[in-house]
Amino acid sequence: MTILALETSCDETAAAVVADGRAALSSVVASQVEAHKIYGGVVPEIASRMHVEAISGVTQEALRQAGLTLADIGAIAVTHAPGLVGALLVGVNFAKGLAYAAGKPLIPVHHLRAHVAANYLTYPELAPPFLALVVSGGHTHIVEVAGYTDFRVLGRTRDDAAGEALDKTARLLGLPYPGGLHLDKLGQGGDPKAYQFPRPKVSGSPYDFSFSGLKTAALNQLKQLRIADCELRIDFAASFQHAVADYLCGNTLRAAADHGHTKIVLAGGVCANSVLRAEMSRRCGALGLALYLPEPCYCGDNAAMVAAQGYYEQPAGRAAGLALNALPGLGIDAASDHAK
Ligand code: KG4
Ligand code: ZN
């Protein structure tokens, strides 16, 4: 089945057409980064307004690039959770209108499940069960994916997400939004061991994270440095990313060993990070584990991943009615209450 999907949970307006959950026929992303850059982060009202302006054109372009019309589409998938509520509502309402007008089923998709599904586009052979590390701007989860719609969270951050820690540290170094990406570029060739950062243990949960301690350690160390010194900044960027990657890999691989997983899947915007990709590849190689990394174009927010997950959500009885709402705080493992 060919699915048209829409994604508007944060600051990218995206539409895509995907065949049978695996083959992307088109993937169009209109980024709002330039508009939010001057504020140093996403401004929700601006995000919603820009989604309204872009969504129709982006959807038409996705159909055009796929060489299809709405009549060729089997179902319409949309990100309905989690994210900025005003931003989510633009996609949800547009998708509802489209589904109603064209007489197509409407499939609500969880944004973090979609990030995991980005891997199905890159690896046609990949199937659950596996262990996923989901690292985005707002979430950090270690998730057991027992089936395409069967998720169990084993570990999560207790405070900041990994992406947030990278973005805030980048900001301390004077880098523009989105910080994680610029930190990655700055740290190339730097010494990853030049500065030390903690790997906080969270009591009562062996796989949980606390990234606020790393962020505070970065702030305290930076106060004592001459921030304008180029070499120092490069080493600092490399060391901080090394600490984040080491912390993420350590907990994930401990969870994999304890729960008998041999397939590790990375997902979310932060998995574009070159240090994390290299560190996880090295460790999985040494342990004989299979590692799946989405192509860079499917790491950040896009709609192809929403279509990929939507393909598997529909047989799970999740076609929604026109009462579908945006659910900004819905967990990846939550049973949806919107099914017909
Ligand atoms: O998944 P995503 O695009 O949006 C959310 O769902 O949150 O993730 C955005 C996050 C931001 O924190 C951004 O700085 C980070 O992904 N990011 C990176 C890189 N590219 C994007 N972090 C580190 N290295 C990168 N290359
Ligand atoms: Zn995302």
Short mmCIF file of C-alpha atoms and ligand atoms in Angstrom, two decimals:
data_model
loop_
_atom_site.label_atom_id
_atom_site.label_comp_id
_atom_site.label_asym_id
_atom_site.label_seq_id
_atom_site.Cartn_x
_atom_site.Cartn_y
_atom_site.Cartn_z
CA MET A 1 0.00 0.00 0.00
CA THR A 2 1.18 3.52 -0.82
CA ILE A 3 0.95 5.99 2.04
CA LEU A 4 1.07 9.78 1.95
CA ALA A 5 2.40 11.08 5.28
CA LEU A 6 2.60 14.48 6.95
CA GLU A 7 4.88 15.66 9.75
CA THR A 8 4.60 19.00 11.59
CA SER A 9 5.51 18.17 15.22
CA CYS A 10 8.29 20.75 15.59
CA ASP A 11 10.08 22.99 13.09
CA GLU A 12 10.02 21.00 9.85
CA THR A 13 7.00 20.87 7.56
CA ALA A 14 7.31 17.53 5.78
CA ALA A 15 5.35 15.33 3.41
CA ALA A 16 6.34 12.03 1.79
CA VAL A 17 5.03 9.13 -0.21
CA VAL A 18 6.22 5.63 0.72
CA ALA A 19 5.31 2.26 -0.83
CA ASP A 20 4.71 -0.68 1.52
CA GLY A 21 6.46 0.98 4.43
CA ARG A 22 9.89 0.56 2.89
CA ALA A 23 10.39 2.37 -0.43
CA ALA A 24 10.40 6.18 -0.29
CA LEU A 25 8.95 7.53 -3.56
CA SER A 26 9.39 11.11 -2.33
CA SER A 27 10.37 12.96 0.85
CA VAL A 28 9.97 16.74 0.99
CA VAL A 29 11.12 18.72 4.02
CA ALA A 30 10.64 22.49 4.43
CA SER A 31 12.90 23.52 7.29
CA GLN A 32 12.13 26.53 9.47
CA VAL A 33 15.63 26.68 10.93
CA GLU A 34 16.43 30.11 9.49
CA ALA A 35 13.28 31.63 11.02
CA HIS A 36 14.02 30.31 14.52
CA LYS A 37 17.79 30.86 14.43
CA ILE A 38 17.64 34.49 15.54
CA TYR A 39 15.77 33.42 18.71
CA GLY A 40 18.24 30.63 19.51
CA GLY A 41 15.48 27.98 19.52
CA VAL A 42 12.03 27.07 18.22
CA VAL A 43 9.31 29.68 18.84
CA PRO A 44 6.06 27.65 18.92
CA GLU A 45 3.76 30.35 17.49
CA ILE A 46 6.09 30.99 14.57
CA ALA A 47 6.38 27.24 13.96
CA SER A 48 2.58 26.80 13.77
CA ARG A 49 2.15 29.75 11.43
CA MET A 50 4.91 28.57 9.09
CA HIS A 51 3.42 25.04 8.99
CA VAL A 52 0.09 26.55 7.89
CA GLU A 53 1.83 28.45 5.11
CA ALA A 54 3.92 25.50 3.87
CA ILE A 55 1.84 22.37 4.31
CA SER A 56 -0.27 22.52 1.18
CA GLY A 57 2.68 23.21 -1.15
CA VAL A 58 4.89 20.61 0.54
CA THR A 59 2.15 17.96 0.18
CA GLN A 60 1.61 18.75 -3.49
CA GLU A 61 5.36 18.60 -4.09
CA ALA A 62 5.60 15.17 -2.39
CA LEU A 63 2.87 13.82 -4.69
CA ARG A 64 4.47 15.45 -7.75
CA GLN A 65 7.92 13.99 -6.99
CA ALA A 66 6.37 10.55 -6.48
CA GLY A 67 4.58 10.91 -9.84
CA LEU A 68 1.22 10.17 -8.18
CA THR A 69 -2.09 11.86 -7.46
CA LEU A 70 -4.23 11.58 -4.35
CA ALA A 71 -6.29 8.91 -6.14
CA ASP A 72 -3.25 6.58 -6.12
CA ILE A 73 -2.78 6.89 -2.36
CA GLY A 74 -4.06 4.09 -0.08
CA ALA A 75 -4.00 5.96 3.24
CA ILE A 76 -2.92 9.21 4.87
CA ALA A 77 -0.62 9.06 7.90
CA VAL A 78 0.10 11.97 10.20
CA THR A 79 2.20 12.63 13.29
CA HIS A 80 -0.31 13.28 16.09
CA ALA A 81 2.05 12.94 19.09
CA PRO A 82 4.25 14.09 20.79
CA GLY A 83 5.46 17.61 20.00
CA LEU A 84 4.36 21.24 20.07
CA VAL A 85 0.57 21.17 20.26
CA GLY A 86 -0.05 24.05 17.86
CA ALA A 87 2.39 22.61 15.35
CA LEU A 88 0.93 19.08 15.61
CA LEU A 89 -2.59 20.45 15.12
CA VAL A 90 -1.69 21.91 11.72
CA GLY A 91 -0.67 18.50 10.38
CA VAL A 92 -3.51 16.65 12.08
CA ASN A 93 -6.21 19.00 10.76
CA PHE A 94 -4.74 19.12 7.26
CA ALA A 95 -4.55 15.31 7.19
CA LYS A 96 -8.13 15.01 8.44
CA GLY A 97 -9.37 17.33 5.70
CA LEU A 98 -7.42 15.44 3.05
CA ALA A 99 -8.58 12.02 4.28
CA TYR A 100 -12.22 13.14 4.44
CA ALA A 101 -12.18 14.83 1.03
CA ALA A 102 -10.42 11.92 -0.70
CA GLY A 103 -12.20 9.15 1.22
CA LYS A 104 -8.94 7.64 2.53
CA PRO A 105 -8.19 6.05 5.91
CA LEU A 106 -6.37 8.29 8.39
CA ILE A 107 -3.47 6.76 10.35
CA PRO A 108 -2.16 8.55 13.47
CA VAL A 109 1.56 7.98 14.06
CA HIS A 110 3.70 8.58 17.14
CA HIS A 111 6.71 10.74 16.23
CA LEU A 112 9.27 8.65 18.15
CA ARG A 113 7.94 5.40 16.69
CA ALA A 114 8.40 7.06 13.30
CA HIS A 115 12.03 7.89 14.12
CA VAL A 116 12.59 4.17 14.80
CA ALA A 117 10.82 3.30 11.52
CA ALA A 118 13.25 5.56 9.59
CA ASN A 119 15.49 2.49 9.72
CA TYR A 120 12.99 0.44 7.66
CA LEU A 121 13.63 2.85 4.78
CA THR A 122 17.38 2.28 5.00
CA TYR A 123 17.32 -1.46 5.78
CA PRO A 124 14.53 -3.32 3.92
CA GLU A 125 15.38 -6.52 5.80
CA LEU A 126 15.15 -5.02 9.32
CA ALA A 127 12.34 -6.41 11.47
CA PRO A 128 11.63 -6.47 15.22
CA PRO A 129 12.56 -7.62 17.79
CA PHE A 130 15.45 -5.22 18.43
CA LEU A 131 16.66 -2.63 20.92
CA ALA A 132 16.39 1.02 19.90
CA LEU A 133 18.17 4.09 21.24
CA VAL A 134 15.90 7.04 20.42
CA VAL A 135 17.75 10.35 20.77
CA SER A 136 16.05 13.53 19.64
CA GLY A 137 15.86 17.15 20.70
CA GLY A 138 13.21 16.42 23.33
CA HIS A 139 13.55 12.69 24.13
CA THR A 140 16.15 10.12 25.11
CA HIS A 141 14.80 6.58 25.36
CA ILE A 142 16.16 3.04 25.33
CA VAL A 143 13.26 1.07 23.91
CA GLU A 144 12.65 -2.61 23.41
CA VAL A 145 10.80 -2.98 20.10
CA ALA A 146 9.14 -6.39 20.40
CA GLY A 147 6.94 -5.88 17.33
CA TYR A 148 6.22 -3.06 14.87
CA THR A 149 3.67 -1.55 17.27
CA ASP A 150 4.91 -3.11 20.51
CA PHE A 151 7.25 -0.80 22.44
CA ARG A 152 8.60 -1.08 25.98
CA VAL A 153 10.71 1.69 27.48
CA LEU A 154 13.66 0.26 29.44
CA GLY A 155 15.47 3.54 30.08
CA ARG A 156 14.86 7.25 29.69
CA THR A 157 16.32 10.57 30.71
CA ARG A 158 15.20 11.93 34.06
CA ASP A 159 15.82 15.55 33.01
CA ASP A 160 17.29 16.97 29.78
CA ALA A 161 17.30 15.02 26.54
CA ALA A 162 20.69 14.27 24.94
CA GLY A 163 19.85 16.69 22.11
CA GLU A 164 19.00 19.40 24.62
CA ALA A 165 22.34 18.93 26.41
CA LEU A 166 24.19 19.16 23.08
CA ASP A 167 22.17 22.22 22.00
CA LYS A 168 22.69 24.05 25.30
CA THR A 169 26.42 23.30 25.42
CA ALA A 170 26.74 24.46 21.82
CA ARG A 171 25.05 27.68 22.81
CA LEU A 172 27.55 28.15 25.66
CA LEU A 173 30.28 27.88 23.02
CA GLY A 174 28.57 30.61 21.01
CA LEU A 175 27.34 28.30 18.25
CA PRO A 176 24.06 28.95 16.38
CA TYR A 177 20.83 26.91 16.52
CA PRO A 178 20.54 23.95 15.98
CA GLY A 179 23.50 23.51 18.28
CA GLY A 180 24.05 19.74 18.02
CA LEU A 181 24.84 19.94 14.34
CA HIS A 182 27.29 22.84 14.78
CA LEU A 183 28.94 21.16 17.78
CA ASP A 184 29.49 18.09 15.59
CA LYS A 185 31.20 20.21 12.93
CA LEU A 186 33.30 22.18 15.43
CA GLY A 187 34.59 19.09 17.24
CA GLN A 188 35.99 17.37 14.10
CA GLY A 189 39.65 16.55 14.78
CA GLY A 190 39.50 17.70 18.42
CA ASP A 191 40.86 15.71 21.37
CA PRO A 192 37.96 13.70 22.89
CA LYS A 193 39.85 13.17 26.14
CA ALA A 194 40.95 16.78 26.76
CA TYR A 195 38.07 17.47 29.19
CA GLN A 196 36.29 15.11 31.57
CA PHE A 197 32.51 14.94 32.12
CA PRO A 198 30.49 12.72 34.48
CA ARG A 199 28.30 9.77 33.47
CA PRO A 200 25.65 10.11 36.21
CA LYS A 201 24.08 6.93 37.59
CA VAL A 202 20.36 7.22 38.31
CA SER A 203 19.36 5.38 41.45
CA GLY A 204 16.89 2.55 40.98
CA SER A 205 17.26 2.34 37.21
CA PRO A 206 20.37 0.96 35.50
CA TYR A 207 19.45 2.34 32.07
CA ASP A 208 18.15 5.83 32.90
CA PHE A 209 20.10 8.99 32.07
CA SER A 210 20.59 12.38 33.67
CA PHE A 211 22.00 14.86 31.17
CA SER A 212 21.58 18.00 33.26
CA GLY A 213 24.72 17.07 35.26
CA LEU A 214 26.79 16.94 32.07
CA LYS A 215 25.42 20.28 31.00
CA THR A 216 26.27 21.87 34.36
CA ALA A 217 29.76 20.34 34.26
CA ALA A 218 30.20 21.91 30.82
CA LEU A 219 29.08 25.30 32.13
CA ASN A 220 31.43 25.13 35.13
CA GLN A 221 34.43 24.13 33.03
CA LEU A 222 33.73 26.76 30.40
CA LYS A 223 33.67 29.50 33.05
CA GLN A 224 37.35 28.77 33.67
CA LEU A 225 38.37 28.70 30.02
CA ARG A 226 39.19 31.41 27.53
CA ILE A 227 36.23 30.60 25.29
CA ALA A 228 37.63 32.57 22.34
CA ASP A 229 40.61 30.23 22.05
CA CYS A 230 39.91 28.17 18.93
CA GLU A 231 41.89 25.06 19.90
CA LEU A 232 40.20 24.94 23.30
CA ARG A 233 36.74 25.16 21.75
CA ILE A 234 37.49 22.33 19.30
CA ASP A 235 38.79 20.04 22.06
CA PHE A 236 35.88 21.01 24.31
CA ALA A 237 33.33 20.20 21.59
CA ALA A 238 35.03 16.86 20.88
CA SER A 239 35.25 15.94 24.59
CA PHE A 240 31.64 16.81 25.36
CA GLN A 241 30.33 14.81 22.42
CA HIS A 242 32.55 11.90 23.37
CA ALA A 243 31.08 11.95 26.90
CA VAL A 244 27.49 12.05 25.58
CA ALA A 245 28.17 9.25 23.09
CA ASP A 246 29.97 7.11 25.68
CA TYR A 247 27.11 7.56 28.17
CA LEU A 248 24.43 6.71 25.56
CA CYS A 249 26.35 3.67 24.27
CA GLY A 250 27.15 2.38 27.77
CA ASN A 251 23.55 2.26 28.99
CA THR A 252 22.19 0.98 25.67
CA LEU A 253 24.66 -1.87 25.40
CA ARG A 254 24.14 -2.82 29.05
CA ALA A 255 20.39 -3.03 28.37
CA ALA A 256 21.07 -5.09 25.23
CA ALA A 257 23.24 -7.57 27.16
CA ASP A 258 20.76 -7.87 30.04
CA HIS A 259 17.77 -8.40 27.72
CA GLY A 260 19.49 -10.61 25.14
CA HIS A 261 19.29 -8.23 22.16
CA THR A 262 21.76 -8.65 19.29
CA LYS A 263 20.25 -5.99 16.99
CA ILE A 264 20.77 -2.33 17.95
CA VAL A 265 18.87 0.44 16.17
CA LEU A 266 19.62 4.16 16.45
CA ALA A 267 16.89 6.74 15.85
CA GLY A 268 16.24 10.50 16.10
CA GLY A 269 17.99 13.72 15.14
CA VAL A 270 20.97 13.15 17.44
CA CYS A 271 21.83 9.87 15.69
CA ALA A 272 23.14 12.03 12.84
CA ASN A 273 26.01 12.83 15.23
CA SER A 274 29.30 11.55 13.82
CA VAL A 275 30.83 10.83 17.26
CA LEU A 276 27.81 8.78 18.39
CA ARG A 277 27.68 6.85 15.10
CA ALA A 278 31.42 6.04 15.27
CA GLU A 279 31.38 5.08 18.95
CA MET A 280 28.31 2.84 18.63
CA SER A 281 29.76 1.21 15.47
CA ARG A 282 33.06 0.53 17.21
CA ARG A 283 31.45 -1.00 20.29
CA CYS A 284 28.86 -3.05 18.42
CA GLY A 285 31.62 -4.34 16.14
CA ALA A 286 33.68 -5.43 19.15
CA LEU A 287 30.67 -7.17 20.72
CA GLY A 288 29.49 -8.81 17.50
CA LEU A 289 26.16 -6.95 17.56
CA ALA A 290 24.33 -5.84 14.40
CA LEU A 291 23.98 -2.05 14.26
CA TYR A 292 21.39 -0.16 12.20
CA LEU A 293 21.88 3.56 11.55
CA PRO A 294 19.38 5.53 9.47
CA GLU A 295 20.70 7.44 6.47
CA PRO A 296 21.47 11.04 7.47
CA CYS A 297 18.47 12.33 5.47
CA TYR A 298 16.14 10.23 7.66
CA CYS A 299 17.75 11.04 11.05
CA GLY A 300 16.10 14.43 11.49
CA ASP A 301 12.38 15.08 11.20
CA ASN A 302 10.85 13.93 7.91
CA ALA A 303 7.58 12.42 6.75
CA ALA A 304 8.97 9.30 5.04
CA MET A 305 9.57 7.80 8.48
CA VAL A 306 5.95 8.64 9.42
CA ALA A 307 4.69 6.77 6.36
CA ALA A 308 6.97 3.83 7.19
CA GLN A 309 5.57 3.50 10.71
CA GLY A 310 2.04 4.29 9.48
CA TYR A 311 2.19 1.21 7.25
CA TYR A 312 2.57 -0.95 10.36
CA GLU A 313 0.14 1.00 12.55
CA GLN A 314 -2.83 0.44 10.27
CA PRO A 315 -3.08 -3.34 10.58
CA ALA A 316 -2.88 -2.78 14.35
CA GLY A 317 -6.37 -1.27 14.09
CA ARG A 318 -5.33 2.33 14.48
CA ALA A 319 -7.23 3.99 11.63
CA ALA A 320 -8.64 7.12 13.22
CA GLY A 321 -11.86 9.00 12.85
CA LEU A 322 -12.26 12.73 12.34
CA ALA A 323 -12.22 13.23 16.12
CA LEU A 324 -8.44 12.59 16.06
CA ASN A 325 -6.64 15.10 18.26
CA ALA A 326 -3.01 16.11 18.80
CA LEU A 327 -1.56 14.47 21.92
CA PRO A 328 1.58 16.44 22.81
CA GLY A 329 2.61 14.25 25.76
CA LEU A 330 1.75 10.71 24.56
CA GLY A 331 4.40 8.09 25.42
CA ILE A 332 5.96 5.83 22.79
CA ASP A 333 4.60 2.78 24.63
CA ALA A 334 1.11 4.14 25.31
CA ALA A 335 -1.93 2.38 23.94
CA SER A 336 -3.75 4.92 21.78
CA ASP A 337 -7.28 5.88 22.77
CA HIS A 338 -8.24 7.31 19.42
CA ALA A 339 -8.84 4.03 17.57
CA LYS A 340 -12.30 3.70 16.07
O1 KG4 B 1 14.62 14.34 15.91
P1 KG4 B 1 14.90 15.78 15.75
O2 KG4 B 1 15.19 16.28 14.36
O3 KG4 B 1 13.74 16.64 16.34
C1 KG4 B 1 13.05 16.23 17.47
O4 KG4 B 1 12.19 15.34 17.33
O5 KG4 B 1 13.41 16.74 18.55
O6 KG4 B 1 16.15 16.09 16.70
C2 KG4 B 1 16.66 17.38 16.82
C3 KG4 B 1 17.93 17.31 17.64
C4 KG4 B 1 18.46 18.68 18.02
O7 KG4 B 1 18.81 18.64 19.39
C5 KG4 B 1 19.69 18.83 17.14
O8 KG4 B 1 20.69 19.65 17.68
C6 KG4 B 1 20.16 17.39 17.06
O9 KG4 B 1 18.97 16.65 16.89
N1 KG4 B 1 21.09 17.14 15.96
C7 KG4 B 1 22.37 16.75 16.17
C8 KG4 B 1 22.97 16.63 14.89
N2 KG4 B 1 22.02 16.93 13.96
C9 KG4 B 1 20.89 17.24 14.64
N3 KG4 B 1 23.03 16.52 17.32
C10 KG4 B 1 24.31 16.16 17.21
N4 KG4 B 1 24.96 16.02 16.04
C11 KG4 B 1 24.34 16.23 14.86
N5 KG4 B 1 24.98 16.08 13.71
ZN ZN B 2 12.07 14.22 15.76
#
